[in-house]
Every structure is written in C-alpha cells, then in structure tokens.
C-alpha cells in the first residue's frame, strides 16, 4: 500500500475538473451540492462521502466504489502514520476459560 496517498479531492481536482476545464461552482451545480462542500473536498479539508461518491458515479466520473476506496486508503494511510495506540488483544491466550 502507498505510504502517502493523495487526498481523493486532490485527484478529483487534478484528474477530473482541471482537464475538463470545469470550475468548482459549475461542478458543484452539476453534482447538486454546494460550492462550499465541493471546495472543502478538493482542497483536502473534507473527505469524499458516500453521497458524493454516488453523485460522481452518476455524473460519469468512475464508480462510487472507486472514490470510496480512495478515501478509505487515504484515511488508513494517515492512521498508520500516527503513533500506534495502546491496545490489548481481545482474545487471551487462555482459551479454556471460554
């Protein structure tokens, strides 16, 4: 897995909106969301929600699963870079007590 996944909003901006020459306001209008919402996503301040992923699919921009996978990979990579939390196994070595 990549260590530094780009934010999915960055990919949306760089690989979709810019090549198509679509401004944020127009893209938001076409997707049926607010400009602020889309701006937050493409600037990395909010993630791609399942609702937005479905809207992107319906707009012909890959599949909803693709966008959700990008978002999950991004979040997982960020979580793995943080200091590991202290956790204990849920199952103990002594399984005869069960």
mmCIF file of N, CA, C and O in Angstrom:
data_model
loop_
_atom_site.group_PDB
_atom_site.id
_atom_site.type_symbol
_atom_site.label_atom_id
_atom_site.label_comp_id
_atom_site.label_asym_id
_atom_site.label_seq_id
_atom_site.Cartn_x
_atom_site.Cartn_y
_atom_site.Cartn_z
ATOM 1 N N UNK A 1 0.843 -1.180 0.000
ATOM 2 C CA UNK A 1 0.000 0.000 0.000
ATOM 3 C C UNK A 1 0.893 1.249 0.000
ATOM 4 O O UNK A 1 1.936 1.265 0.628
ATOM 5 N N UNK A 2 0.458 2.259 -0.719
ATOM 6 C CA UNK A 2 1.225 3.506 -0.771
ATOM 7 C C UNK A 2 1.313 4.119 0.620
ATOM 8 O O UNK A 2 0.380 4.037 1.399
ATOM 9 N N UNK A 3 2.433 4.723 0.918
ATOM 10 C CA UNK A 3 2.611 5.380 2.211
ATOM 11 C C UNK A 3 1.952 6.752 2.245
ATOM 12 O O UNK A 3 1.392 7.147 3.236
ATOM 13 N N UNK A 4 2.036 7.497 1.162
ATOM 14 C CA UNK A 4 1.496 8.856 1.124
ATOM 15 C C UNK A 4 0.409 8.968 0.065
ATOM 16 O O UNK A 4 0.625 9.512 -1.008
ATOM 17 N N UNK A 5 -0.745 8.424 0.389
ATOM 18 C CA UNK A 5 -1.868 8.528 -0.537
ATOM 19 C C UNK A 5 -2.271 9.989 -0.688
ATOM 20 O O UNK A 5 -2.388 10.698 0.311
ATOM 21 N N UNK A 6 -2.515 10.434 -1.904
ATOM 22 C CA UNK A 6 -3.031 11.794 -2.065
ATOM 23 C C UNK A 6 -4.483 11.839 -1.598
ATOM 24 O O UNK A 6 -5.183 10.824 -1.621
ATOM 25 N N UNK A 7 -4.909 13.000 -1.163
ATOM 26 C CA UNK A 7 -6.310 13.165 -0.770
ATOM 27 C C UNK A 7 -7.168 12.958 -2.018
ATOM 28 O O UNK A 7 -6.830 13.458 -3.097
ATOM 29 N N UNK A 8 -8.278 12.225 -1.922
ATOM 30 C CA UNK A 8 -9.122 11.990 -3.089
ATOM 31 C C UNK A 8 -9.620 13.283 -3.739
ATOM 32 O O UNK A 8 -9.809 13.327 -4.957
ATOM 33 N N UNK A 9 -9.799 14.320 -2.951
ATOM 34 C CA UNK A 9 -10.227 15.597 -3.508
ATOM 35 C C UNK A 9 -9.181 16.188 -4.442
ATOM 36 O O UNK A 9 -9.509 16.833 -5.441
ATOM 37 N N UNK A 10 -7.923 15.944 -4.126
ATOM 38 C CA UNK A 10 -6.836 16.411 -4.991
ATOM 39 C C UNK A 10 -6.919 15.708 -6.347
ATOM 40 O O UNK A 10 -6.756 16.341 -7.395
ATOM 41 N N UNK A 11 -7.199 14.418 -6.322
ATOM 42 C CA UNK A 11 -7.351 13.671 -7.574
ATOM 43 C C UNK A 11 -8.568 14.161 -8.356
ATOM 44 O O UNK A 11 -8.509 14.287 -9.578
ATOM 45 N N UNK A 12 -9.637 14.452 -7.651
ATOM 46 C CA UNK A 12 -10.831 14.971 -8.308
ATOM 47 C C UNK A 12 -10.517 16.293 -9.004
ATOM 48 O O UNK A 12 -10.901 16.504 -10.154
ATOM 49 N N UNK A 13 -9.786 17.142 -8.322
ATOM 50 C CA UNK A 13 -9.424 18.442 -8.898
ATOM 51 C C UNK A 13 -8.454 18.286 -10.065
ATOM 52 O O UNK A 13 -8.694 18.803 -11.164
ATOM 53 N N UNK A 14 -7.363 17.563 -9.853
ATOM 54 C CA UNK A 14 -6.281 17.470 -10.833
ATOM 55 C C UNK A 14 -6.598 16.566 -12.024
ATOM 56 O O UNK A 14 -6.172 16.852 -13.142
ATOM 57 N N UNK A 15 -7.319 15.474 -11.772
ATOM 58 C CA UNK A 15 -7.543 14.485 -12.828
ATOM 59 C C UNK A 15 -8.912 14.577 -13.498
ATOM 60 O O UNK A 15 -9.125 13.952 -14.529
ATOM 61 N N UNK A 16 -9.822 15.333 -12.894
ATOM 62 C CA UNK A 16 -11.160 15.429 -13.464
ATOM 63 C C UNK A 16 -11.511 16.874 -13.818
ATOM 64 O O UNK A 16 -11.721 17.198 -14.986
ATOM 65 N N UNK A 17 -11.580 17.725 -12.813
ATOM 66 C CA UNK A 17 -12.065 19.091 -13.048
ATOM 67 C C UNK A 17 -11.140 19.907 -13.941
ATOM 68 O O UNK A 17 -11.596 20.540 -14.901
ATOM 69 N N UNK A 18 -9.853 19.907 -13.644
ATOM 70 C CA UNK A 18 -8.917 20.713 -14.447
ATOM 71 C C UNK A 18 -8.865 20.261 -15.912
ATOM 72 O O UNK A 18 -8.987 21.100 -16.809
ATOM 73 N N UNK A 19 -8.709 18.958 -16.191
ATOM 74 C CA UNK A 19 -8.681 18.544 -17.605
ATOM 75 C C UNK A 19 -9.973 18.870 -18.364
ATOM 76 O O UNK A 19 -9.942 19.137 -19.559
ATOM 77 N N UNK A 20 -11.106 18.833 -17.645
ATOM 78 C CA UNK A 20 -12.376 19.144 -18.295
ATOM 79 C C UNK A 20 -12.643 20.652 -18.369
ATOM 80 O O UNK A 20 -13.590 21.077 -19.032
ATOM 81 N N UNK A 21 -11.808 21.420 -17.675
ATOM 82 C CA UNK A 21 -11.988 22.864 -17.666
ATOM 83 C C UNK A 21 -13.247 23.301 -16.925
ATOM 84 O O UNK A 21 -13.838 24.332 -17.252
ATOM 85 N N UNK A 22 -13.641 22.536 -15.911
ATOM 86 C CA UNK A 22 -14.845 22.848 -15.140
ATOM 87 C C UNK A 22 -14.441 23.514 -13.829
ATOM 88 O O UNK A 22 -13.654 22.962 -13.057
ATOM 89 N N UNK A 23 -15.007 24.689 -13.582
ATOM 90 C CA UNK A 23 -14.763 25.417 -12.333
ATOM 91 C C UNK A 23 -15.540 24.760 -11.192
ATOM 92 O O UNK A 23 -16.514 24.041 -11.420
ATOM 93 N N UNK A 24 -15.124 25.044 -9.974
ATOM 94 C CA UNK A 24 -15.741 24.458 -8.787
ATOM 95 C C UNK A 24 -17.238 24.768 -8.734
ATOM 96 O O UNK A 24 -18.054 23.882 -8.468
ATOM 97 N N UNK A 25 -17.610 26.007 -8.994
ATOM 98 C CA UNK A 25 -19.022 26.395 -8.929
ATOM 99 C C UNK A 25 -19.863 25.586 -9.901
ATOM 100 O O UNK A 25 -20.935 25.081 -9.545
ATOM 101 N N UNK A 26 -19.385 25.423 -11.128
ATOM 102 C CA UNK A 26 -20.117 24.666 -12.135
ATOM 103 C C UNK A 26 -20.163 23.186 -11.791
ATOM 104 O O UNK A 26 -21.199 22.527 -11.944
ATOM 105 N N UNK A 27 -19.050 22.642 -11.311
ATOM 106 C CA UNK A 27 -19.020 21.228 -10.931
ATOM 107 C C UNK A 27 -19.994 20.972 -9.781
ATOM 108 O O UNK A 27 -20.733 19.992 -9.801
ATOM 109 N N UNK A 28 -20.014 21.857 -8.805
ATOM 110 C CA UNK A 28 -20.927 21.712 -7.670
ATOM 111 C C UNK A 28 -22.376 21.761 -8.151
ATOM 112 O O UNK A 28 -23.216 20.962 -7.714
ATOM 113 N N UNK A 29 -22.663 22.668 -9.053
ATOM 114 C CA UNK A 29 -24.022 22.785 -9.592
ATOM 115 C C UNK A 29 -24.423 21.489 -10.296
ATOM 116 O O UNK A 29 -25.506 20.954 -10.076
ATOM 117 N N UNK A 30 -23.530 20.958 -11.111
ATOM 118 C CA UNK A 30 -23.823 19.727 -11.847
ATOM 119 C C UNK A 30 -23.988 18.525 -10.923
ATOM 120 O O UNK A 30 -24.754 17.611 -11.215
ATOM 121 N N UNK A 31 -23.248 18.529 -9.821
ATOM 122 C CA UNK A 31 -23.326 17.421 -8.866
ATOM 123 C C UNK A 31 -24.479 17.590 -7.875
ATOM 124 O O UNK A 31 -24.800 16.657 -7.128
ATOM 125 N N UNK A 32 -25.073 18.777 -7.847
ATOM 126 C CA UNK A 32 -26.185 19.027 -6.937
ATOM 127 C C UNK A 32 -25.772 19.203 -5.496
ATOM 128 O O UNK A 32 -26.492 18.826 -4.576
ATOM 129 N N UNK A 33 -24.565 19.767 -5.291
ATOM 130 C CA UNK A 33 -24.075 20.047 -3.937
ATOM 131 C C UNK A 33 -23.648 21.506 -3.870
ATOM 132 O O UNK A 33 -23.533 22.176 -4.894
ATOM 133 N N UNK A 34 -23.394 21.981 -2.667
ATOM 134 C CA UNK A 34 -22.984 23.375 -2.532
ATOM 135 C C UNK A 34 -21.533 23.548 -2.983
ATOM 136 O O UNK A 34 -20.732 22.610 -2.921
ATOM 137 N N UNK A 35 -21.231 24.747 -3.417
ATOM 138 C CA UNK A 35 -19.865 25.079 -3.820
ATOM 139 C C UNK A 35 -18.918 24.885 -2.647
ATOM 140 O O UNK A 35 -17.810 24.393 -2.794
ATOM 141 N N UNK A 36 -19.370 25.290 -1.458
ATOM 142 C CA UNK A 36 -18.547 25.171 -0.254
ATOM 143 C C UNK A 36 -18.188 23.716 0.021
ATOM 144 O O UNK A 36 -17.036 23.398 0.333
ATOM 145 N N UNK A 37 -19.157 22.837 -0.113
ATOM 146 C CA UNK A 37 -18.912 21.412 0.123
ATOM 147 C C UNK A 37 -17.862 20.877 -0.833
ATOM 148 O O UNK A 37 -16.896 20.225 -0.422
ATOM 149 N N UNK A 38 -18.023 21.173 -2.113
ATOM 150 C CA UNK A 38 -17.058 20.683 -3.101
ATOM 151 C C UNK A 38 -15.689 21.319 -2.893
ATOM 152 O O UNK A 38 -14.659 20.642 -2.988
ATOM 153 N N UNK A 39 -15.670 22.584 -2.576
ATOM 154 C CA UNK A 39 -14.401 23.277 -2.330
ATOM 155 C C UNK A 39 -13.649 22.642 -1.170
ATOM 156 O O UNK A 39 -12.432 22.440 -1.230
ATOM 157 N N UNK A 40 -14.364 22.305 -0.107
ATOM 158 C CA UNK A 40 -13.729 21.660 1.055
ATOM 159 C C UNK A 40 -13.120 20.312 0.658
ATOM 160 O O UNK A 40 -12.034 19.962 1.098
ATOM 161 N N UNK A 41 -13.809 19.576 -0.197
ATOM 162 C CA UNK A 41 -13.300 18.270 -0.630
ATOM 163 C C UNK A 41 -12.062 18.438 -1.496
ATOM 164 O O UNK A 41 -11.027 17.814 -1.236
ATOM 165 N N UNK A 42 -12.134 19.280 -2.522
ATOM 166 C CA UNK A 42 -10.998 19.367 -3.446
ATOM 167 C C UNK A 42 -9.789 20.068 -2.834
ATOM 168 O O UNK A 42 -8.685 19.932 -3.347
ATOM 169 N N UNK A 43 -10.001 20.749 -1.707
ATOM 170 C CA UNK A 43 -8.870 21.373 -1.007
ATOM 171 C C UNK A 43 -8.405 20.535 0.183
ATOM 172 O O UNK A 43 -7.596 20.989 0.989
ATOM 173 N N UNK A 44 -8.920 19.300 0.295
ATOM 174 C CA UNK A 44 -8.439 18.370 1.317
ATOM 175 C C UNK A 44 -8.930 18.638 2.715
ATOM 176 O O UNK A 44 -8.396 18.094 3.672
ATOM 177 N N UNK A 45 -9.945 19.464 2.880
ATOM 178 C CA UNK A 45 -10.455 19.764 4.221
ATOM 179 C C UNK A 45 -11.653 18.898 4.590
ATOM 180 O O UNK A 45 -12.113 18.931 5.727
ATOM 181 N N UNK A 46 -12.164 18.123 3.642
ATOM 182 C CA UNK A 46 -13.252 17.178 3.886
ATOM 183 C C UNK A 46 -13.040 15.980 2.972
ATOM 184 O O UNK A 46 -12.411 16.097 1.919
ATOM 185 N N UNK A 47 -13.558 14.863 3.407
ATOM 186 C CA UNK A 47 -13.413 13.651 2.614
ATOM 187 C C UNK A 47 -14.550 13.467 1.628
ATOM 188 O O UNK A 47 -15.542 14.201 1.651
ATOM 189 N N UNK A 48 -14.382 12.477 0.787
ATOM 190 C CA UNK A 48 -15.424 12.113 -0.167
ATOM 191 C C UNK A 48 -16.427 11.237 0.588
ATOM 192 O O UNK A 48 -16.072 10.160 1.061
ATOM 193 N N UNK A 49 -17.624 11.738 0.732
ATOM 194 C CA UNK A 49 -18.677 10.977 1.412
ATOM 195 C C UNK A 49 -19.259 9.949 0.446
ATOM 196 O O UNK A 49 -19.065 10.034 -0.771
ATOM 197 N N UNK A 50 -20.005 9.010 0.998
ATOM 198 C CA UNK A 50 -20.656 8.023 0.131
ATOM 199 C C UNK A 50 -21.650 8.716 -0.794
ATOM 200 O O UNK A 50 -21.791 8.332 -1.957
ATOM 201 N N UNK A 51 -22.313 9.760 -0.310
ATOM 202 C CA UNK A 51 -23.250 10.504 -1.138
ATOM 203 C C UNK A 51 -22.534 11.156 -2.324
ATOM 204 O O UNK A 51 -22.992 11.061 -3.462
ATOM 205 N N UNK A 52 -21.405 11.793 -2.061
ATOM 206 C CA UNK A 52 -20.651 12.424 -3.141
ATOM 207 C C UNK A 52 -20.113 11.364 -4.100
ATOM 208 O O UNK A 52 -20.110 11.565 -5.315
ATOM 209 N N UNK A 53 -19.677 10.231 -3.568
ATOM 210 C CA UNK A 53 -19.169 9.155 -4.424
ATOM 211 C C UNK A 53 -20.251 8.687 -5.401
ATOM 212 O O UNK A 53 -19.977 8.486 -6.587
ATOM 213 N N UNK A 54 -21.473 8.556 -4.912
ATOM 214 C CA UNK A 54 -22.590 8.148 -5.782
ATOM 215 C C UNK A 54 -22.869 9.233 -6.814
ATOM 216 O O UNK A 54 -23.109 8.946 -7.990
ATOM 217 N N UNK A 55 -22.826 10.484 -6.397
ATOM 218 C CA UNK A 55 -23.061 11.595 -7.328
ATOM 219 C C UNK A 55 -21.994 11.621 -8.423
ATOM 220 O O UNK A 55 -22.301 11.855 -9.599
ATOM 221 N N UNK A 56 -20.740 11.370 -8.041
ATOM 222 C CA UNK A 56 -19.664 11.343 -9.034
ATOM 223 C C UNK A 56 -19.882 10.203 -10.020
ATOM 224 O O UNK A 56 -19.689 10.379 -11.227
ATOM 225 N N UNK A 57 -20.293 9.056 -9.521
ATOM 226 C CA UNK A 57 -20.571 7.930 -10.410
ATOM 227 C C UNK A 57 -21.702 8.287 -11.382
ATOM 228 O O UNK A 57 -21.592 8.039 -12.586
ATOM 229 N N UNK A 58 -22.754 8.874 -10.875
ATOM 230 C CA UNK A 58 -23.891 9.240 -11.719
ATOM 231 C C UNK A 58 -23.516 10.325 -12.728
ATOM 232 O O UNK A 58 -24.126 10.425 -13.795
ATOM 233 N N UNK A 59 -22.492 11.113 -12.391
ATOM 234 C CA UNK A 59 -22.013 12.154 -13.305
ATOM 235 C C UNK A 59 -21.015 11.596 -14.316
ATOM 236 O O UNK A 59 -20.477 12.329 -15.144
ATOM 237 N N UNK A 60 -20.732 10.299 -14.232
ATOM 238 C CA UNK A 60 -19.843 9.663 -15.191
ATOM 239 C C UNK A 60 -18.376 9.730 -14.848
ATOM 240 O O UNK A 60 -17.516 9.571 -15.709
ATOM 241 N N UNK A 61 -18.077 9.935 -13.566
ATOM 242 C CA UNK A 61 -16.684 10.058 -13.137
ATOM 243 C C UNK A 61 -16.309 8.842 -12.294
ATOM 244 O O UNK A 61 -16.312 8.881 -11.079
ATOM 245 N N UNK A 62 -16.019 7.738 -12.963
ATOM 246 C CA UNK A 62 -15.633 6.486 -12.339
ATOM 247 C C UNK A 62 -16.784 5.937 -11.496
ATOM 248 O O UNK A 62 -17.923 6.384 -11.609
ATOM 249 N N UNK A 63 -16.473 4.974 -10.649
ATOM 250 C CA UNK A 63 -17.514 4.345 -9.838
ATOM 251 C C UNK A 63 -17.488 4.885 -8.420
ATOM 252 O O UNK A 63 -16.458 5.381 -7.945
ATOM 253 N N UNK A 64 -18.609 4.759 -7.750
ATOM 254 C CA UNK A 64 -18.685 5.181 -6.346
ATOM 255 C C UNK A 64 -17.684 4.368 -5.521
ATOM 256 O O UNK A 64 -17.019 4.906 -4.639
ATOM 257 N N UNK A 65 -17.572 3.086 -5.831
ATOM 258 C CA UNK A 65 -16.630 2.222 -5.105
ATOM 259 C C UNK A 65 -15.189 2.717 -5.263
ATOM 260 O O UNK A 65 -14.406 2.696 -4.322
ATOM 261 N N UNK A 66 -14.842 3.179 -6.453
ATOM 262 C CA UNK A 66 -13.505 3.732 -6.695
ATOM 263 C C UNK A 66 -13.229 4.891 -5.742
ATOM 264 O O UNK A 66 -12.191 4.937 -5.085
ATOM 265 N N UNK A 67 -14.178 5.841 -5.656
ATOM 266 C CA UNK A 67 -13.981 7.013 -4.799
ATOM 267 C C UNK A 67 -13.954 6.645 -3.324
ATOM 268 O O UNK A 67 -13.157 7.177 -2.552
ATOM 269 N N UNK A 68 -14.793 5.696 -2.927
ATOM 270 C CA UNK A 68 -14.798 5.275 -1.527
ATOM 271 C C UNK A 68 -13.509 4.533 -1.172
ATOM 272 O O UNK A 68 -12.993 4.673 -0.071
ATOM 273 N N UNK A 69 -12.984 3.759 -2.118
ATOM 274 C CA UNK A 69 -11.716 3.065 -1.885
ATOM 275 C C UNK A 69 -10.572 4.058 -1.743
ATOM 276 O O UNK A 69 -9.726 3.913 -0.854
ATOM 277 N N UNK A 70 -10.553 5.077 -2.602
ATOM 278 C CA UNK A 70 -9.533 6.121 -2.464
ATOM 279 C C UNK A 70 -9.606 6.771 -1.087
ATOM 280 O O UNK A 70 -8.576 6.992 -0.434
ATOM 281 N N UNK A 71 -10.827 7.095 -0.656
ATOM 282 C CA UNK A 71 -10.997 7.751 0.642
ATOM 283 C C UNK A 71 -10.552 6.841 1.782
ATOM 284 O O UNK A 71 -9.839 7.276 2.686
ATOM 285 N N UNK A 72 -10.952 5.579 1.726
ATOM 286 C CA UNK A 72 -10.559 4.630 2.773
ATOM 287 C C UNK A 72 -9.049 4.441 2.808
ATOM 288 O O UNK A 72 -8.445 4.426 3.890
ATOM 289 N N UNK A 73 -8.412 4.317 1.653
ATOM 290 C CA UNK A 73 -6.954 4.157 1.602
ATOM 291 C C UNK A 73 -6.243 5.383 2.159
ATOM 292 O O UNK A 73 -5.241 5.266 2.867
ATOM 293 N N UNK A 74 -6.761 6.555 1.843
ATOM 294 C CA UNK A 74 -6.177 7.803 2.346
ATOM 295 C C UNK A 74 -6.261 7.847 3.874
ATOM 296 O O UNK A 74 -5.276 8.123 4.553
ATOM 297 N N UNK A 75 -7.446 7.549 4.400
ATOM 298 C CA UNK A 75 -7.638 7.601 5.853
ATOM 299 C C UNK A 75 -6.813 6.538 6.568
ATOM 300 O O UNK A 75 -6.236 6.800 7.625
ATOM 301 N N UNK A 76 -6.741 5.349 5.997
ATOM 302 C CA UNK A 76 -5.955 4.271 6.597
ATOM 303 C C UNK A 76 -4.470 4.626 6.626
ATOM 304 O O UNK A 76 -3.793 4.428 7.638
ATOM 305 N N UNK A 77 -3.969 5.179 5.538
ATOM 306 C CA UNK A 77 -2.551 5.573 5.490
ATOM 307 C C UNK A 77 -2.256 6.640 6.548
ATOM 308 O O UNK A 77 -1.218 6.586 7.208
ATOM 309 N N UNK A 78 -3.176 7.585 6.723
ATOM 310 C CA UNK A 78 -2.990 8.621 7.753
ATOM 311 C C UNK A 78 -2.986 8.013 9.149
ATOM 312 O O UNK A 78 -2.161 8.367 9.991
ATOM 313 N N UNK A 79 -3.908 7.088 9.390
ATOM 314 C CA UNK A 79 -3.989 6.448 10.709
ATOM 315 C C UNK A 79 -2.723 5.647 11.008
ATOM 316 O O UNK A 79 -2.247 5.638 12.145
ATOM 317 N N UNK A 80 -2.170 4.998 9.994
ATOM 318 C CA UNK A 80 -0.973 4.188 10.201
ATOM 319 C C UNK A 80 0.278 5.039 10.424
ATOM 320 O O UNK A 80 1.257 4.553 10.969
ATOM 321 N N UNK A 81 0.251 6.299 10.021
ATOM 322 C CA UNK A 81 1.396 7.182 10.260
ATOM 323 C C UNK A 81 1.409 7.730 11.682
ATOM 324 O O UNK A 81 2.448 8.162 12.166
ATOM 325 N N UNK A 82 0.259 7.721 12.343
ATOM 326 C CA UNK A 82 0.197 8.225 13.721
ATOM 327 C C UNK A 82 0.834 7.217 14.668
ATOM 328 O O UNK A 82 0.990 6.040 14.345
ATOM 329 N N UNK A 83 1.175 7.691 15.865
ATOM 330 C CA UNK A 83 1.727 6.797 16.879
ATOM 331 C C UNK A 83 0.707 5.705 17.182
ATOM 332 O O UNK A 83 -0.484 5.998 17.311
ATOM 333 N N UNK A 84 1.181 4.476 17.272
ATOM 334 C CA UNK A 84 0.229 3.383 17.499
ATOM 335 C C UNK A 84 -0.436 3.507 18.868
ATOM 336 O O UNK A 84 0.223 3.799 19.867
ATOM 337 N N UNK A 85 -1.740 3.290 18.921
ATOM 338 C CA UNK A 85 -2.429 3.341 20.210
ATOM 339 C C UNK A 85 -2.097 2.099 21.024
ATOM 340 O O UNK A 85 -1.712 1.062 20.475
ATOM 341 N N UNK A 86 -2.234 2.224 22.323
ATOM 342 C CA UNK A 86 -2.003 1.064 23.183
ATOM 343 C C UNK A 86 -3.277 0.236 23.187
ATOM 344 O O UNK A 86 -4.326 0.699 23.600
ATOM 345 N N UNK A 87 -3.134 -0.965 22.682
ATOM 346 C CA UNK A 87 -4.270 -1.880 22.635
ATOM 347 C C UNK A 87 -3.861 -3.223 23.219
ATOM 348 O O UNK A 87 -2.679 -3.554 23.257
ATOM 349 N N UNK A 88 -4.859 -3.951 23.672
ATOM 350 C CA UNK A 88 -4.616 -5.299 24.181
ATOM 351 C C UNK A 88 -5.448 -6.260 23.360
ATOM 352 O O UNK A 88 -6.521 -5.898 22.871
ATOM 353 N N UNK A 89 -4.971 -7.478 23.210
ATOM 354 C CA UNK A 89 -5.736 -8.457 22.443
ATOM 355 C C UNK A 89 -7.131 -8.656 23.027
ATOM 356 O O UNK A 89 -7.327 -8.589 24.238
ATOM 357 N N UNK A 90 -8.089 -8.886 22.167
ATOM 358 C CA UNK A 90 -9.447 -9.155 22.620
ATOM 359 C C UNK A 90 -9.574 -10.582 23.136
ATOM 360 O O UNK A 90 -10.356 -10.864 24.028
ATOM 361 N N UNK A 91 -8.749 -11.467 22.575
ATOM 362 C CA UNK A 91 -8.783 -12.863 22.980
ATOM 363 C C UNK A 91 -7.520 -13.145 23.755
ATOM 364 O O UNK A 91 -6.405 -12.846 23.311
ATOM 365 N N UNK A 92 -7.652 -13.733 24.913
ATOM 366 C CA UNK A 92 -6.488 -14.072 25.723
ATOM 367 C C UNK A 92 -5.911 -15.401 25.275
ATOM 368 O O UNK A 92 -6.569 -16.176 24.572
ATOM 369 N N UNK A 93 -4.683 -15.683 25.704
ATOM 370 C CA UNK A 93 -4.018 -16.931 25.343
ATOM 371 C C UNK A 93 -4.715 -18.113 25.984
ATOM 372 O O UNK A 93 -4.698 -19.229 25.480
ATOM 373 N N UNK A 94 -5.384 -17.887 27.123
ATOM 374 C CA UNK A 94 -6.063 -18.959 27.845
ATOM 375 C C UNK A 94 -7.489 -19.074 27.322
ATOM 376 O O UNK A 94 -8.412 -18.461 27.826
ATOM 377 N N UNK A 95 -7.667 -19.879 26.287
ATOM 378 C CA UNK A 95 -8.988 -20.045 25.681
ATOM 379 C C UNK A 95 -9.830 -21.091 26.415
ATOM 380 O O UNK A 95 -11.005 -21.228 26.155
ATOM 381 N N UNK A 96 -9.260 -21.823 27.376
ATOM 382 C CA UNK A 96 -10.016 -22.841 28.105
ATOM 383 C C UNK A 96 -11.041 -22.198 29.036
ATOM 384 O O UNK A 96 -12.002 -22.830 29.423
ATOM 385 N N UNK A 97 -10.867 -20.919 29.372
ATOM 386 C CA UNK A 97 -11.812 -20.230 30.254
ATOM 387 C C UNK A 97 -13.114 -19.901 29.538
ATOM 388 O O UNK A 97 -14.105 -19.576 30.156
ATOM 389 N N UNK A 98 -13.124 -20.003 28.243
ATOM 390 C CA UNK A 98 -14.325 -19.639 27.456
ATOM 391 C C UNK A 98 -15.320 -20.709 27.412
ATOM 392 O O UNK A 98 -15.767 -21.538 27.793
#
